[in-house]
Amino acid sequence: MNVCKKHQLSTTNKNNDNLISICKQLLQQQSFTVQCDIRNKLIELGFHDISSSTVSRLLFRLGVIKIPNASGKKVYCLPNDDKSIKVNTSIASQIEFITHNQLVVIIKTKPGSARIIAKFIDRNPHQEILGAIAGNDTIMIAPRDINHITECEKAVDLCLGRA
């Protein structure tokens, strides 16, 4: 690889890291309901050649999700990497019901909420819970032992502040 190519790749990586950093700051400081608003703000900040698809890939790479804010509007939100997440009414309000079928515990959530709730469960392990898998509005909890499925469901309720 010639020197010009190495410099170009190095510059591209620095610009990409800068874009990621700026996007994180924007999402922490402001509420955005549509990707177009994020793109427009990035353009204002000097990223003139950013496309809508680039914004979409960036949000995916950051693990951004849409969750309802205090007024019920769905806004883009960075995942919380803090291991000391506390259950609050906003998480509990996203759960529609919890049940089991003797093999797995199922949590039905409002659309778009399953991923963050599953992440919360995985980051707050309980001896009865093997793990969680999330879709858009459904979470499947694998119990450590199917003979203790009721205890697993109770552990999920306890973990989510519903017990």
PDB file of C-alpha atoms in Angstrom:
ATOM      1  CA  MET A   1       0.000   0.000   0.000  1.00  0.00           C
ATOM      2  CA  ASN A   2       1.446   3.344  -0.941  1.00  0.00           C
ATOM      3  CA  VAL A   3       1.867   6.277   1.463  1.00  0.00           C
ATOM      4  CA  CYS A   4      -1.067   8.249  -0.007  1.00  0.00           C
ATOM      5  CA  LYS A   5      -3.460   5.321   0.522  1.00  0.00           C
ATOM      6  CA  LYS A   6      -2.261   4.845   4.124  1.00  0.00           C
ATOM      7  CA  HIS A   7      -2.792   8.554   4.846  1.00  0.00           C
ATOM      8  CA  GLN A   8      -6.233   8.460   3.209  1.00  0.00           C
ATOM      9  CA  LEU A   9      -7.304   5.437   5.311  1.00  0.00           C
ATOM     10  CA  SER A  10      -5.928   7.056   8.475  1.00  0.00           C
ATOM     11  CA  THR A  11      -7.817  10.283   7.742  1.00  0.00           C
ATOM     12  CA  THR A  12     -11.013   8.331   6.975  1.00  0.00           C
ATOM     13  CA  ASN A  13     -10.759   6.440  10.283  1.00  0.00           C
ATOM     14  CA  LYS A  14     -10.228   9.695  12.213  1.00  0.00           C
ATOM     15  CA  ASN A  15     -13.220  11.309  10.470  1.00  0.00           C
ATOM     16  CA  ASN A  16     -15.326   8.203  11.192  1.00  0.00           C
ATOM     17  CA  ASP A  17     -14.305   8.245  14.875  1.00  0.00           C
ATOM     18  CA  ASN A  18     -15.116  11.963  15.006  1.00  0.00           C
ATOM     19  CA  LEU A  19     -18.519  11.360  13.396  1.00  0.00           C
ATOM     20  CA  ILE A  20     -19.300   8.630  15.928  1.00  0.00           C
ATOM     21  CA  SER A  21     -18.250  10.869  18.815  1.00  0.00           C
ATOM     22  CA  ILE A  22     -20.299  13.832  17.549  1.00  0.00           C
ATOM     23  CA  CYS A  23     -23.362  11.636  16.958  1.00  0.00           C
ATOM     24  CA  LYS A  24     -23.137  10.245  20.499  1.00  0.00           C
ATOM     25  CA  GLN A  25     -22.952  13.771  21.899  1.00  0.00           C
ATOM     26  CA  LEU A  26     -25.962  14.867  19.853  1.00  0.00           C
ATOM     27  CA  LEU A  27     -28.046  11.917  21.048  1.00  0.00           C
ATOM     28  CA  GLN A  28     -27.066  12.588  24.666  1.00  0.00           C
ATOM     29  CA  GLN A  29     -27.895  16.300  24.466  1.00  0.00           C
ATOM     30  CA  GLN A  30     -30.962  16.438  22.216  1.00  0.00           C
ATOM     31  CA  SER A  31     -34.051  14.420  21.377  1.00  0.00           C
ATOM     32  CA  PHE A  32     -34.519  13.304  17.777  1.00  0.00           C
ATOM     33  CA  THR A  33     -37.645  11.617  16.478  1.00  0.00           C
ATOM     34  CA  VAL A  34     -36.474  11.097  12.866  1.00  0.00           C
ATOM     35  CA  GLN A  35     -33.121  10.308  11.246  1.00  0.00           C
ATOM     36  CA  CYS A  36     -33.483  13.280   8.904  1.00  0.00           C
ATOM     37  CA  ASP A  37     -33.157  15.659  11.882  1.00  0.00           C
ATOM     38  CA  ILE A  38     -29.943  13.921  12.965  1.00  0.00           C
ATOM     39  CA  ARG A  39     -28.580  14.173   9.416  1.00  0.00           C
ATOM     40  CA  ASN A  40     -29.454  17.885   9.210  1.00  0.00           C
ATOM     41  CA  LYS A  41     -27.727  18.570  12.530  1.00  0.00           C
ATOM     42  CA  LEU A  42     -24.603  16.690  11.370  1.00  0.00           C
ATOM     43  CA  ILE A  43     -24.602  18.747   8.159  1.00  0.00           C
ATOM     44  CA  GLU A  44     -24.806  21.925  10.292  1.00  0.00           C
ATOM     45  CA  LEU A  45     -21.771  20.665  12.197  1.00  0.00           C
ATOM     46  CA  GLY A  46     -19.687  20.295   9.037  1.00  0.00           C
ATOM     47  CA  PHE A  47     -20.405  16.754   7.811  1.00  0.00           C
ATOM     48  CA  HIS A  48     -21.675  18.079   4.467  1.00  0.00           C
ATOM     49  CA  ASP A  49     -21.463  14.829   2.505  1.00  0.00           C
ATOM     50  CA  ILE A  50     -23.363  12.626   4.971  1.00  0.00           C
ATOM     51  CA  SER A  51     -26.215  10.622   3.458  1.00  0.00           C
ATOM     52  CA  SER A  52     -29.354   9.245   5.063  1.00  0.00           C
ATOM     53  CA  SER A  53     -28.033   5.701   4.661  1.00  0.00           C
ATOM     54  CA  THR A  54     -24.802   6.686   6.434  1.00  0.00           C
ATOM     55  CA  VAL A  55     -26.844   8.032   9.356  1.00  0.00           C
ATOM     56  CA  SER A  56     -28.842   4.797   9.423  1.00  0.00           C
ATOM     57  CA  ARG A  57     -25.655   2.672   9.506  1.00  0.00           C
ATOM     58  CA  LEU A  58     -24.179   4.931  12.180  1.00  0.00           C
ATOM     59  CA  LEU A  59     -27.238   4.561  14.420  1.00  0.00           C
ATOM     60  CA  PHE A  60     -27.151   0.793  13.926  1.00  0.00           C
ATOM     61  CA  ARG A  61     -23.433   0.673  14.771  1.00  0.00           C
ATOM     62  CA  LEU A  62     -24.046   2.668  17.967  1.00  0.00           C
ATOM     63  CA  GLY A  63     -26.900   0.334  18.955  1.00  0.00           C
ATOM     64  CA  VAL A  64     -29.348   3.239  19.028  1.00  0.00           C
ATOM     65  CA  ILE A  65     -32.958   2.383  19.769  1.00  0.00           C
ATOM     66  CA  LYS A  66     -36.200   4.344  19.793  1.00  0.00           C
ATOM     67  CA  ILE A  67     -37.996   4.576  23.094  1.00  0.00           C
ATOM     68  CA  PRO A  68     -40.857   6.750  24.336  1.00  0.00           C
ATOM     69  CA  ASN A  69     -39.799   9.886  26.196  1.00  0.00           C
ATOM     70  CA  ALA A  70     -41.721  11.414  29.110  1.00  0.00           C
ATOM     71  CA  SER A  71     -44.352  12.840  26.758  1.00  0.00           C
ATOM     72  CA  GLY A  72     -44.784   9.541  24.883  1.00  0.00           C
ATOM     73  CA  LYS A  73     -42.925  10.548  21.695  1.00  0.00           C
ATOM     74  CA  LYS A  74     -40.502   7.919  20.398  1.00  0.00           C
ATOM     75  CA  VAL A  75     -36.974   9.319  20.328  1.00  0.00           C
ATOM     76  CA  TYR A  76     -33.580   7.890  19.418  1.00  0.00           C
ATOM     77  CA  CYS A  77     -31.607   6.806  22.460  1.00  0.00           C
ATOM     78  CA  LEU A  78     -28.142   5.387  23.015  1.00  0.00           C
ATOM     79  CA  PRO A  79     -28.069   2.092  24.878  1.00  0.00           C
ATOM     80  CA  ASN A  80     -27.143   2.499  28.507  1.00  0.00           C
ATOM     81  CA  ASP A  81     -23.770   0.828  29.055  1.00  0.00           C
ATOM     82  CA  ASP A  82     -23.855   1.549  32.771  1.00  0.00           C
ATOM     83  CA  LYS A  83     -23.987  -1.762  34.610  1.00  0.00           C
ATOM     84  CA  SER A  84     -25.764  -0.073  37.502  1.00  0.00           C
ATOM     85  CA  ILE A  85     -28.994   0.540  35.595  1.00  0.00           C
ATOM     86  CA  LYS A  86     -31.867   1.045  37.982  1.00  0.00           C
ATOM     87  CA  VAL A  87     -35.416  -0.079  37.293  1.00  0.00           C
ATOM     88  CA  ASN A  88     -37.733   2.862  37.017  1.00  0.00           C
ATOM     89  CA  THR A  89     -41.261   3.462  35.877  1.00  0.00           C
ATOM     90  CA  SER A  90     -40.198   3.997  32.258  1.00  0.00           C
ATOM     91  CA  ILE A  91     -38.961   0.385  31.956  1.00  0.00           C
ATOM     92  CA  ALA A  92     -41.894  -1.102  33.866  1.00  0.00           C
ATOM     93  CA  SER A  93     -44.359   0.905  31.771  1.00  0.00           C
ATOM     94  CA  GLN A  94     -43.046  -0.762  28.599  1.00  0.00           C
ATOM     95  CA  ILE A  95     -44.041  -4.278  29.748  1.00  0.00           C
ATOM     96  CA  GLU A  96     -47.451  -5.535  28.668  1.00  0.00           C
ATOM     97  CA  PHE A  97     -47.303  -8.984  30.301  1.00  0.00           C
ATOM     98  CA  ILE A  98     -45.030 -11.798  31.458  1.00  0.00           C
ATOM     99  CA  THR A  99     -45.948 -15.471  31.142  1.00  0.00           C
ATOM    100  CA  HIS A 100     -44.394 -18.914  30.599  1.00  0.00           C
ATOM    101  CA  ASN A 101     -45.193 -22.207  28.851  1.00  0.00           C
ATOM    102  CA  GLN A 102     -43.186 -24.643  31.006  1.00  0.00           C
ATOM    103  CA  LEU A 103     -40.087 -24.184  28.766  1.00  0.00           C
ATOM    104  CA  VAL A 104     -39.453 -20.431  28.468  1.00  0.00           C
ATOM    105  CA  VAL A 105     -40.623 -17.191  30.034  1.00  0.00           C
ATOM    106  CA  ILE A 106     -42.039 -14.682  27.554  1.00  0.00           C
ATOM    107  CA  ILE A 107     -42.192 -10.942  28.113  1.00  0.00           C
ATOM    108  CA  LYS A 108     -44.413  -8.980  25.759  1.00  0.00           C
ATOM    109  CA  THR A 109     -43.411  -5.310  25.547  1.00  0.00           C
ATOM    110  CA  LYS A 110     -44.509  -2.242  23.704  1.00  0.00           C
ATOM    111  CA  PRO A 111     -42.952  -2.075  20.209  1.00  0.00           C
ATOM    112  CA  GLY A 112     -39.258  -1.210  20.236  1.00  0.00           C
ATOM    113  CA  SER A 113     -38.737  -1.812  23.960  1.00  0.00           C
ATOM    114  CA  ALA A 114     -37.726  -5.471  24.072  1.00  0.00           C
ATOM    115  CA  ARG A 115     -34.022  -4.999  23.341  1.00  0.00           C
ATOM    116  CA  ILE A 116     -33.304  -2.597  26.184  1.00  0.00           C
ATOM    117  CA  ILE A 117     -35.295  -4.662  28.688  1.00  0.00           C
ATOM    118  CA  ALA A 118     -33.501  -7.869  27.639  1.00  0.00           C
ATOM    119  CA  LYS A 119     -30.167  -6.086  27.990  1.00  0.00           C
ATOM    120  CA  PHE A 120     -31.186  -4.980  31.474  1.00  0.00           C
ATOM    121  CA  ILE A 121     -32.049  -8.573  32.426  1.00  0.00           C
ATOM    122  CA  ASP A 122     -28.763  -9.909  31.025  1.00  0.00           C
ATOM    123  CA  ARG A 123     -26.753  -7.256  32.911  1.00  0.00           C
ATOM    124  CA  ASN A 124     -28.492  -8.041  36.193  1.00  0.00           C
ATOM    125  CA  PRO A 125     -28.070 -11.822  36.340  1.00  0.00           C
ATOM    126  CA  HIS A 126     -30.149 -14.044  38.581  1.00  0.00           C
ATOM    127  CA  GLN A 127     -29.420 -17.689  39.340  1.00  0.00           C
ATOM    128  CA  GLU A 128     -32.727 -18.822  37.801  1.00  0.00           C
ATOM    129  CA  ILE A 129     -32.154 -16.986  34.486  1.00  0.00           C
ATOM    130  CA  LEU A 130     -29.851 -18.453  31.840  1.00  0.00           C
ATOM    131  CA  GLY A 131     -30.264 -15.589  29.349  1.00  0.00           C
ATOM    132  CA  ALA A 132     -32.570 -13.399  27.305  1.00  0.00           C
ATOM    133  CA  ILE A 133     -33.187 -13.039  23.570  1.00  0.00           C
ATOM    134  CA  ALA A 134     -35.125 -10.044  22.262  1.00  0.00           C
ATOM    135  CA  GLY A 135     -37.017  -9.130  19.145  1.00  0.00           C
ATOM    136  CA  ASN A 136     -38.898  -5.883  18.648  1.00  0.00           C
ATOM    137  CA  ASP A 137     -41.659  -6.432  21.188  1.00  0.00           C
ATOM    138  CA  THR A 138     -41.027  -9.899  22.613  1.00  0.00           C
ATOM    139  CA  ILE A 139     -38.349 -11.290  24.908  1.00  0.00           C
ATOM    140  CA  MET A 140     -37.679 -14.973  25.427  1.00  0.00           C
ATOM    141  CA  ILE A 141     -36.059 -15.824  28.756  1.00  0.00           C
ATOM    142  CA  ALA A 142     -34.338 -19.188  29.020  1.00  0.00           C
ATOM    143  CA  PRO A 143     -34.541 -20.620  32.536  1.00  0.00           C
ATOM    144  CA  ARG A 144     -31.468 -22.294  33.994  1.00  0.00           C
ATOM    145  CA  ASP A 145     -33.678 -25.329  34.733  1.00  0.00           C
ATOM    146  CA  ILE A 146     -37.099 -25.894  33.143  1.00  0.00           C
ATOM    147  CA  ASN A 147     -38.177 -27.662  36.333  1.00  0.00           C
ATOM    148  CA  HIS A 148     -37.957 -24.237  38.022  1.00  0.00           C
ATOM    149  CA  ILE A 149     -39.844 -22.240  35.371  1.00  0.00           C
ATOM    150  CA  THR A 150     -42.156 -20.632  37.938  1.00  0.00           C
ATOM    151  CA  GLU A 151     -39.151 -19.492  39.984  1.00  0.00           C
ATOM    152  CA  CYS A 152     -37.583 -18.119  36.790  1.00  0.00           C
ATOM    153  CA  GLU A 153     -40.730 -16.097  36.030  1.00  0.00           C
ATOM    154  CA  LYS A 154     -40.696 -14.752  39.604  1.00  0.00           C
ATOM    155  CA  ALA A 155     -37.002 -13.839  39.200  1.00  0.00           C
ATOM    156  CA  VAL A 156     -37.853 -11.909  36.015  1.00  0.00           C
ATOM    157  CA  ASP A 157     -40.652 -10.068  37.855  1.00  0.00           C
ATOM    158  CA  LEU A 158     -38.245  -9.263  40.687  1.00  0.00           C
ATOM    159  CA  CYS A 159     -35.494  -8.117  38.292  1.00  0.00           C
ATOM    160  CA  LEU A 160     -37.919  -5.757  36.549  1.00  0.00           C
ATOM    161  CA  GLY A 161     -39.315  -4.366  39.798  1.00  0.00           C
ATOM    162  CA  ARG A 162     -42.714  -5.971  39.372  1.00  0.00           C
ATOM    163  CA  ALA A 163     -42.638  -8.330  42.385  1.00  0.00           C
TER     164      ALA A 163
END
